[in-house]
GROMACS .gro file of C-alpha atoms in nm:
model
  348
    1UNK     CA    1   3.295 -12.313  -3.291
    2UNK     CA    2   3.293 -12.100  -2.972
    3UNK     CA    3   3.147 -12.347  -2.780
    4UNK     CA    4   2.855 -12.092  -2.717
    5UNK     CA    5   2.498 -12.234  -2.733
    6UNK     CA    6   2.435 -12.165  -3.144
    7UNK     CA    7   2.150 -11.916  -3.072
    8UNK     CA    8   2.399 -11.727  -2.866
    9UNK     CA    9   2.682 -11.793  -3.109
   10UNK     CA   10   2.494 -11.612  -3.359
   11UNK     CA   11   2.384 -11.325  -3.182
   12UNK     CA   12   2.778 -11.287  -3.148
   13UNK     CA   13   2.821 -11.292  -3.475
   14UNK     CA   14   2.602 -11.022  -3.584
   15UNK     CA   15   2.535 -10.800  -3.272
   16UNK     CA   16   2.426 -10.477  -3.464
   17UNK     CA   17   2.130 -10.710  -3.669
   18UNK     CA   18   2.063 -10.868  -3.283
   19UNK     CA   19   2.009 -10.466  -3.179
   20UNK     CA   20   1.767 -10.400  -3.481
   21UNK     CA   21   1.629 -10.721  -3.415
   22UNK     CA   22   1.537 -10.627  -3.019
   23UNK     CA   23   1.459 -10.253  -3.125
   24UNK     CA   24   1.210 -10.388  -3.372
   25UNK     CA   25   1.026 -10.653  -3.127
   26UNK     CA   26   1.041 -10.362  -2.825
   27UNK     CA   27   0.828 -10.104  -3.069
   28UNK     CA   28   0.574 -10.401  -3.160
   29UNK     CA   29   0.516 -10.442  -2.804
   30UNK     CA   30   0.489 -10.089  -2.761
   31UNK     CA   31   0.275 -10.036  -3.038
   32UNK     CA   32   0.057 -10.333  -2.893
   33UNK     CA   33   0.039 -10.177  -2.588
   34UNK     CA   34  -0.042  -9.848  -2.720
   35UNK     CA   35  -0.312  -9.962  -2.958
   36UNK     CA   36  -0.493 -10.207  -2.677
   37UNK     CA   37  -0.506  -9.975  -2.397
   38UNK     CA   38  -0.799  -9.888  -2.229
   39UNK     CA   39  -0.684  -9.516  -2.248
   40UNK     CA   40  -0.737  -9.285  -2.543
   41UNK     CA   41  -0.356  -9.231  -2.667
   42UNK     CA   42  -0.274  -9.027  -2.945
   43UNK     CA   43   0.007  -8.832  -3.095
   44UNK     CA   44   0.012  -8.501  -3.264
   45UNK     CA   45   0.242  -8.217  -3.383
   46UNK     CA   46   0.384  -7.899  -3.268
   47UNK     CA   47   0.092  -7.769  -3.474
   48UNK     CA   48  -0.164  -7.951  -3.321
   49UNK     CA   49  -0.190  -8.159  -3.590
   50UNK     CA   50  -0.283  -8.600  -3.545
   51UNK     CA   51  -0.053  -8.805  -3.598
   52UNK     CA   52  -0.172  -9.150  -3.473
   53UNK     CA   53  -0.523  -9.268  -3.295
   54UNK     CA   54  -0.503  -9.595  -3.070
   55UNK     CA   55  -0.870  -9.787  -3.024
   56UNK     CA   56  -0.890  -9.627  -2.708
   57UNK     CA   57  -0.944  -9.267  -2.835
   58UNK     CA   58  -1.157  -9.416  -3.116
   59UNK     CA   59  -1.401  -9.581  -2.791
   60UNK     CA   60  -1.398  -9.238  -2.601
   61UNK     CA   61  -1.447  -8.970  -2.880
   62UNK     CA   62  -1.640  -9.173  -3.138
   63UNK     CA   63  -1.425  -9.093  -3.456
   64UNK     CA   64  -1.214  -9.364  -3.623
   65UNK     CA   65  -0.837  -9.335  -3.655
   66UNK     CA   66  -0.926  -9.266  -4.031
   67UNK     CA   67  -1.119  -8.990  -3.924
   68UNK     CA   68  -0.902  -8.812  -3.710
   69UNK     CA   69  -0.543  -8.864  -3.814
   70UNK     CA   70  -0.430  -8.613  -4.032
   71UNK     CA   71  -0.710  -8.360  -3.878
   72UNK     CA   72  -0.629  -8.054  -3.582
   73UNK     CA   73  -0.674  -8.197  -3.260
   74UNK     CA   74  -0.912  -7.895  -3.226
   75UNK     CA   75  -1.145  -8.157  -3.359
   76UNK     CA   76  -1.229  -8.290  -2.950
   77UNK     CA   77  -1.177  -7.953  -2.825
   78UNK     CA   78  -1.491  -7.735  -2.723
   79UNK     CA   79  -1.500  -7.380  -2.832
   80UNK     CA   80  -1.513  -7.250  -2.500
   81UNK     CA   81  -1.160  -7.492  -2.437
   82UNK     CA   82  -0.982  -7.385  -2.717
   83UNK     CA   83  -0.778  -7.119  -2.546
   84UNK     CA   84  -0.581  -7.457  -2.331
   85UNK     CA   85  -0.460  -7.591  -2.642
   86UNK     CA   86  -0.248  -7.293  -2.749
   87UNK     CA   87  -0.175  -7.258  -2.382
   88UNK     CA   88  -0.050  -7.694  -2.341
   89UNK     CA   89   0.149  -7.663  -2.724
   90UNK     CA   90   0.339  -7.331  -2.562
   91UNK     CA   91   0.466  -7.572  -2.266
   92UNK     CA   92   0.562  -7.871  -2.510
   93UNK     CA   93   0.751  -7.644  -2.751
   94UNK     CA   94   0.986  -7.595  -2.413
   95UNK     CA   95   0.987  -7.936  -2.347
   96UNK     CA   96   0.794  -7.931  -2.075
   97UNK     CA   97   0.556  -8.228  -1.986
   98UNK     CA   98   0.207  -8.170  -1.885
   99UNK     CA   99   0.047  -8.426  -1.642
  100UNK     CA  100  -0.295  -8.465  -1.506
  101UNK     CA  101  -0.474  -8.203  -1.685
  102UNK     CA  102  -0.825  -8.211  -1.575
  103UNK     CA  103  -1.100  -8.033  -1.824
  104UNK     CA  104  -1.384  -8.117  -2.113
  105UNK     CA  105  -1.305  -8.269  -2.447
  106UNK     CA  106  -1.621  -8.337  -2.691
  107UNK     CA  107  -1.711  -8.677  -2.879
  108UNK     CA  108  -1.822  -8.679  -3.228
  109UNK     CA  109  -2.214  -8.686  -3.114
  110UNK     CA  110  -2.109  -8.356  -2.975
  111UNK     CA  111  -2.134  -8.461  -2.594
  112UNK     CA  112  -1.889  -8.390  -2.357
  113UNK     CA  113  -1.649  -8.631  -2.132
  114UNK     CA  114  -1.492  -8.528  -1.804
  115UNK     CA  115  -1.102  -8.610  -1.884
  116UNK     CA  116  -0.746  -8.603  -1.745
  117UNK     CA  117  -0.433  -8.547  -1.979
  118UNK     CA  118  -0.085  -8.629  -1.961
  119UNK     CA  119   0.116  -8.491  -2.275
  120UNK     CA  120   0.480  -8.550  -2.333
  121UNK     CA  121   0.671  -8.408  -2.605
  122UNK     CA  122   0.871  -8.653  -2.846
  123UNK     CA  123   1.195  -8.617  -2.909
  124UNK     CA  124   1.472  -8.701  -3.220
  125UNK     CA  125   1.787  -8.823  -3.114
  126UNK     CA  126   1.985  -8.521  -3.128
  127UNK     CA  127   1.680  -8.353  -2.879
  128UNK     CA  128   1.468  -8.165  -3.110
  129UNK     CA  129   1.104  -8.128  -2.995
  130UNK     CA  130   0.936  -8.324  -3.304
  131UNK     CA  131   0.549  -8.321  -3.155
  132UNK     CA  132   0.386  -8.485  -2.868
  133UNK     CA  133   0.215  -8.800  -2.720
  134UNK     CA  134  -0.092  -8.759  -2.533
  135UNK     CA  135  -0.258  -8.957  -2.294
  136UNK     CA  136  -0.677  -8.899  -2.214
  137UNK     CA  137  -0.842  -9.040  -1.943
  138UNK     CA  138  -1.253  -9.079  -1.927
  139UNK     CA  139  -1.260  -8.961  -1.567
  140UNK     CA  140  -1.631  -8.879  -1.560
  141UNK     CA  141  -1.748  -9.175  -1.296
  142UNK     CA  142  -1.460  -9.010  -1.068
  143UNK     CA  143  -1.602  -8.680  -1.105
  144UNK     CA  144  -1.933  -8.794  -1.054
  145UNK     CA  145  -1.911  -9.047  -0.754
  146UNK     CA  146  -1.721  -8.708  -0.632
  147UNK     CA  147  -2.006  -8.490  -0.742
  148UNK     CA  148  -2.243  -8.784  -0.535
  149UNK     CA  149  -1.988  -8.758  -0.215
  150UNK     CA  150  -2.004  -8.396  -0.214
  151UNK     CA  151  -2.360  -8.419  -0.172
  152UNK     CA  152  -2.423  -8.691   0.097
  153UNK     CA  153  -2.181  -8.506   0.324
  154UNK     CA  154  -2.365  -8.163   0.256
  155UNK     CA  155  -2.675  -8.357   0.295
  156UNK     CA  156  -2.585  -8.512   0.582
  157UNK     CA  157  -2.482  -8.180   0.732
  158UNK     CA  158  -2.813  -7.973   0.655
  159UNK     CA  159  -2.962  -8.271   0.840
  160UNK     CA  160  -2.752  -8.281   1.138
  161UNK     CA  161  -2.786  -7.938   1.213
  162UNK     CA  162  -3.168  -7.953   1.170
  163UNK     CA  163  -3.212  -8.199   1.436
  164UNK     CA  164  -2.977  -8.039   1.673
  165UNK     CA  165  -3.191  -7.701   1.605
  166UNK     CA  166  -3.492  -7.905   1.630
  167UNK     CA  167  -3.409  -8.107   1.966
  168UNK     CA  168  -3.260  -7.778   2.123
  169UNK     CA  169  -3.653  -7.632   2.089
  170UNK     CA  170  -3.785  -7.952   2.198
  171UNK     CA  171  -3.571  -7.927   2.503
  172UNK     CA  172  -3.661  -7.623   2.550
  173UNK     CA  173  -4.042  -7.594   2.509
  174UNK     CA  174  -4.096  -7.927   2.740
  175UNK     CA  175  -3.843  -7.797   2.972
  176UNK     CA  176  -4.126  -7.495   2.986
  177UNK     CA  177  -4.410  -7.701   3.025
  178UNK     CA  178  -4.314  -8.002   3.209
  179UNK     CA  179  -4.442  -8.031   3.601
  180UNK     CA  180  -4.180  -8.246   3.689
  181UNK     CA  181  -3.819  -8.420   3.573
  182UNK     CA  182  -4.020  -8.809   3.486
  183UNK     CA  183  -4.243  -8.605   3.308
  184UNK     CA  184  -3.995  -8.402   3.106
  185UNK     CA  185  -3.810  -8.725   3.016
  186UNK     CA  186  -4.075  -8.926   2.928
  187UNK     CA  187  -4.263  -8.605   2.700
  188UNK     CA  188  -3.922  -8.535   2.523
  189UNK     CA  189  -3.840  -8.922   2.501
  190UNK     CA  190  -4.140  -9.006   2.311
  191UNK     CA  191  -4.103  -8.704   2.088
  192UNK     CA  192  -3.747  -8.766   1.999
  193UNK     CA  193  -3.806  -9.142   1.920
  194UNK     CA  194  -4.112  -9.031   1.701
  195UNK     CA  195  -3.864  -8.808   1.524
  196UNK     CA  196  -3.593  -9.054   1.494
  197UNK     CA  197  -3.838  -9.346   1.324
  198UNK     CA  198  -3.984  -9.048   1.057
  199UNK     CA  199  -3.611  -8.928   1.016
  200UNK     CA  200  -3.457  -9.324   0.932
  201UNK     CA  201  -3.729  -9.349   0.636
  202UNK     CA  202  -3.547  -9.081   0.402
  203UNK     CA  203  -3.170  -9.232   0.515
  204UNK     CA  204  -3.147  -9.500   0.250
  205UNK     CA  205  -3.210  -9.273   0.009
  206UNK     CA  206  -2.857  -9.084   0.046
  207UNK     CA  207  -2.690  -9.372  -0.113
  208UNK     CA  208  -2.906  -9.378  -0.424
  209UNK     CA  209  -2.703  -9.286  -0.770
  210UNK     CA  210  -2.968  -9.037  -0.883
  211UNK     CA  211  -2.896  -8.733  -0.714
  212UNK     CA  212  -3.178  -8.590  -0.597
  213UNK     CA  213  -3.362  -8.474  -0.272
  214UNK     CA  214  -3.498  -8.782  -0.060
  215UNK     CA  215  -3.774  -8.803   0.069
  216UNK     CA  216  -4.094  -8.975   0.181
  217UNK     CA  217  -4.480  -9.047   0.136
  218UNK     CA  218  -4.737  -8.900   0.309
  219UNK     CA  219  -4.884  -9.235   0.409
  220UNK     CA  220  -4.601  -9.438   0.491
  221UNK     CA  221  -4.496  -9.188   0.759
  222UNK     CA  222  -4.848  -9.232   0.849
  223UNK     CA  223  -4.787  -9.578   0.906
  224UNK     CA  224  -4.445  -9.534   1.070
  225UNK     CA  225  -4.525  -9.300   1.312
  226UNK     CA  226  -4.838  -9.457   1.417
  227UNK     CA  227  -4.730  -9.811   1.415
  228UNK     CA  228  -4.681  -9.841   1.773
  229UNK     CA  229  -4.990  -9.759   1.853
  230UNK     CA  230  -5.175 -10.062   1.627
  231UNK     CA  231  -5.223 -10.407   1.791
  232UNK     CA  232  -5.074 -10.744   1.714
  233UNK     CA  233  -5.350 -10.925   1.612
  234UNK     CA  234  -5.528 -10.708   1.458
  235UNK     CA  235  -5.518 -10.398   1.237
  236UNK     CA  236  -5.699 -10.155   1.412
  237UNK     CA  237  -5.514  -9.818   1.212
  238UNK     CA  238  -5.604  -9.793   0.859
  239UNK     CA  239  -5.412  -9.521   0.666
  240UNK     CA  240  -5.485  -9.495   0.234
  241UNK     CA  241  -5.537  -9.233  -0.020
  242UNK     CA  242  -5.321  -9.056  -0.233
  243UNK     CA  243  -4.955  -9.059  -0.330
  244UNK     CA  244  -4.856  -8.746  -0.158
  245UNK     CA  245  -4.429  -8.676  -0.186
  246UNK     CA  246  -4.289  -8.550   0.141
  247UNK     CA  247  -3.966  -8.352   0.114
  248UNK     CA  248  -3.657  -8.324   0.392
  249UNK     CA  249  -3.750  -7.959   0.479
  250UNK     CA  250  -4.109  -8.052   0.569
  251UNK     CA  251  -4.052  -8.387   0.712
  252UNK     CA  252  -3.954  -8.307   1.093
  253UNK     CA  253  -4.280  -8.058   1.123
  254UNK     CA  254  -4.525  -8.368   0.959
  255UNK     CA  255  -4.382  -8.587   1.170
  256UNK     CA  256  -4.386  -8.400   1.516
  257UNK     CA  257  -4.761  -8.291   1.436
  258UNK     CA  258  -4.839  -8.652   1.337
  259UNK     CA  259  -4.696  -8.777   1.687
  260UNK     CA  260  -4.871  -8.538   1.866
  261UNK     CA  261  -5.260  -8.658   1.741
  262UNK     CA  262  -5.138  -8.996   1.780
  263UNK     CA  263  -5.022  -8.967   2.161
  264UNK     CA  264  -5.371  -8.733   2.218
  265UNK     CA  265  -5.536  -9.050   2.014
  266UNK     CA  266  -5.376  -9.282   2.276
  267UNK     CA  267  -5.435  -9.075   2.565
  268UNK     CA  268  -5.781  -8.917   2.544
  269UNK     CA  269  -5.903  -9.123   2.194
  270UNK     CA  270  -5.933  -9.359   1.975
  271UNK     CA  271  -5.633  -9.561   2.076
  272UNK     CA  272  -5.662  -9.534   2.468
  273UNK     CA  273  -5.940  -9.817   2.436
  274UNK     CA  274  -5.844 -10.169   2.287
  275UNK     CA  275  -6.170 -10.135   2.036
  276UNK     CA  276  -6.122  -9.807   1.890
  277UNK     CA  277  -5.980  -9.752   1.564
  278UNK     CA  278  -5.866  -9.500   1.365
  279UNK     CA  279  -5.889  -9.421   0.990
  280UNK     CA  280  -5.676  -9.149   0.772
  281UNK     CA  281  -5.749  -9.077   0.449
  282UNK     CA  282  -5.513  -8.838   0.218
  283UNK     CA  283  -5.651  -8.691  -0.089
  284UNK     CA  284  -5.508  -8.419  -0.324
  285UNK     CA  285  -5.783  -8.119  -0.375
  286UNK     CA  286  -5.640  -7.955  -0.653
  287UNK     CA  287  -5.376  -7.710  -0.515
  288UNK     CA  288  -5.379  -7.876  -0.151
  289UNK     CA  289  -5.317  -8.202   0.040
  290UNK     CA  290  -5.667  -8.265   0.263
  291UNK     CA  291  -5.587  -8.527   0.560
  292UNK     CA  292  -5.929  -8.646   0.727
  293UNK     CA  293  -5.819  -8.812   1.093
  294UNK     CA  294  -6.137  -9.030   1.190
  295UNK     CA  295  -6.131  -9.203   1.559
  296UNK     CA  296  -6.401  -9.475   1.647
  297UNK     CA  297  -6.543  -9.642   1.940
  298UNK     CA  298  -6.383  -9.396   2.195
  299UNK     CA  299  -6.661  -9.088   2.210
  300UNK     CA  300  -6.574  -8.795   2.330
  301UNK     CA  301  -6.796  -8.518   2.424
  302UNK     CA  302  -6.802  -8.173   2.212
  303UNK     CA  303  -6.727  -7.954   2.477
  304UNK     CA  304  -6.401  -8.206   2.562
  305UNK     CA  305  -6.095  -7.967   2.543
  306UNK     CA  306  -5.730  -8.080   2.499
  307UNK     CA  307  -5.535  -8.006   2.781
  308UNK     CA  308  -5.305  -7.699   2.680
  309UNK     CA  309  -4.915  -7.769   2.733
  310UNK     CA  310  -4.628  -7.817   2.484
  311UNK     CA  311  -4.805  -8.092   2.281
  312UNK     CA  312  -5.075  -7.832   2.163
  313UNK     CA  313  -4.806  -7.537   2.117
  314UNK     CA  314  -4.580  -7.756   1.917
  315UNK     CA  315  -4.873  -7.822   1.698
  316UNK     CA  316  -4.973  -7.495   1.634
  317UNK     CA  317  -4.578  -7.442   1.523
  318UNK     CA  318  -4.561  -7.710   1.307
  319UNK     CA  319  -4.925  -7.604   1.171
  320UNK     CA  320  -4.761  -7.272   1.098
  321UNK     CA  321  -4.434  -7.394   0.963
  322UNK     CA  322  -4.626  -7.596   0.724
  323UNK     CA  323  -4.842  -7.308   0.614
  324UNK     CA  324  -5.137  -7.550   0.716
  325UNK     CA  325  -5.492  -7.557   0.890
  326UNK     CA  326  -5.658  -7.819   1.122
  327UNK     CA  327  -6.028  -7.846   1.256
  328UNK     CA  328  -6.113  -8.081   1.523
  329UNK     CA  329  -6.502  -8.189   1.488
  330UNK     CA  330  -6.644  -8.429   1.791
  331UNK     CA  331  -6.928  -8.674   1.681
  332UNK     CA  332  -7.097  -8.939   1.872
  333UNK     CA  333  -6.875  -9.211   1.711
  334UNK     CA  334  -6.564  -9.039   1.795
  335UNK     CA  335  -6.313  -8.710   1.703
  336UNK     CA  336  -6.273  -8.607   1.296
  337UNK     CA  337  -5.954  -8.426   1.248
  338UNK     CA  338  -5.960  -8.250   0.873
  339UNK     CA  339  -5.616  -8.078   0.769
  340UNK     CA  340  -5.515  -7.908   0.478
  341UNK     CA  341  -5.194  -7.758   0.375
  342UNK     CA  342  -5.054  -7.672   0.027
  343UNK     CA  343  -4.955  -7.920  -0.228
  344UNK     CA  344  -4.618  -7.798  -0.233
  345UNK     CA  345  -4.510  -7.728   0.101
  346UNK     CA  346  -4.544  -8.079   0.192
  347UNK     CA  347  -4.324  -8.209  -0.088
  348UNK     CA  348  -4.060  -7.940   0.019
   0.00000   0.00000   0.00000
């Protein structure tokens, strides 16, 4: 007796069995860890050739390990990729390690998957380069919540700039046509705010996963723009119709042009009196987008002309920018606005 604990007695005993014993339960952890990551790890020869196939690279590329062991790893590689592979077994025949190798593989359905590799070569004892272990990563929801980044900030941008552009005008034009300071604050104030409300409808959409250009409807920047102007306790603005898409390039003319009859509305209309009203229809007419403005119960006379400032050149620009037409008819109930403009252009 040694006077050792006996599990430690016989370790003494027999310390090169005690090494094979702790070499043996170190590779079946490794091997467990190998074949139950979430990665796709696989080994291969100096040739390319597979060696082994964990359950991870049997989840990302589709094949089973009986399907790809024993094949050319050329078997996930895309045509157009195949020049890399000569290119990564030329580095691992000079030991070299590769890490964080971004490209394409393919699966067995024949799509492709955004992935990152890490190859190491393997070694024999004396240090003679026997193949290599790789590790593949499915990186495609990194590339693509990149790919989604990248576009909010660019989007973000284009808008940014457009507004400045388009509140340097605004400055401009009012600063041209305003008879004093209150005025020109209150004129541009008014605008801006108008612009601001139509611009916050589109900003949710930024955030959405399916990349495409936000936008709005024709009607519910109706509704937005003109929902000051409606009472409490009481619809008095009615807006229906069509479904009519309205894109980010169009948006700031609509809604500038759409402020503009509503503050004419509430100045000289419809909305200056506490019983008008005011209907808008929006229809599609084959190639074109018709927009009928009624106002009721505030008459005005058919040889009543709009006063002619900023509000009436800004709508002749945004008229123009929008490739569109507007007639103003006066009946005895009130002023019919009918506008047209192209399918298209609004949804731009």
């Amino acid at each position: 007796m040694t006077g050792l604990p006996l599990d430690a007695e016989r370790r003494a005993s027999n310390p090169q069995k005690t090494v094979r014993n702790g070499l043996h339960e170190a590779g079946a952890w490794l091997a467990a860890i190998v074949q139950n990551s979430e990665d796709a790890i696989l080994s291969k020869t100096l040739d390319g050739i597979i060696l082994s196939w964990n359950a991870g690279a049997e989840r990302l590329f589709g094949y089973r390990a009986d399907e790809a062991i024993g094949k050319s790893v050329t078997l996930i590689i895309p045509e157009d990729r195949l020049d890399e592979e000569e290119a990564i077994l030329s580095r691992l025949r000079s030991g070299e390690r590769v890490e964080y190798f971004e490209t394409v593989r393919r699966r067995k359905d024949g799509t492709l998957v955004d992935v990152s590799l890490t190859i190491s070569p393997v070694k024999d004892d004396e240090g003679n380069i026997l193949g290599a272990a790789k590790i593949v990563r499915d990186i495609s929801s990194a590339r693509e919540a990149a790919v989604r980044q990248d576009l909010i900030i660019r989007e973000m941008n284009h808008r940014i700039k457009n507004l400045f552009t388009l509140a340097n005008s605004l400055v401009a034009l009012s600063a041209r046509s305003a008879s004093s300071v209150s005025e020109l604050a209150q004129d541009l104030t008014a605008r801006l705010q108008a612009l601001s409300r139509a611009h916050a409808l589109t900003l949710p959409d930024l955030y959405q996963e399916v990349v495409e250009d936000a936008g709005t409807s024709l009607d519910t920047l109706f509704r937005t723009v003109l929902a000051p102007y409606d009472q409490e306790e009481g619809s008095r603005i009615e807006v229906g119709g069509d479904f009519v898409p309205v894109g980010q390039i169009s948006l700031p003319a609509l809604s500038l042009l759409l402020h503009e009859l509503a503050t004419n509305a509430a100045k000289y209309g419809a909305l200056a009196s506490s019983d008008g009203a005011l209907n808008v229809s929006i229809k599609v007419d084959g190639p074109a987008t018709e927009i009928r403005w009624h106002e009721a119960g505030a008459p005005m006379r058919a040889d009543t002309t709009l006063p002619e400032g900023f509000g009436s050149r800004l709508e002749q620009a945004s008229l123009r920018g929008l490739k569109g037409e507007l007639a103003r008819t006066w009946t005895d109930c009130g002023v019919e606005i009918v506008m047209r403009f192209p399918l298209g252009q609004i949804a731009r």
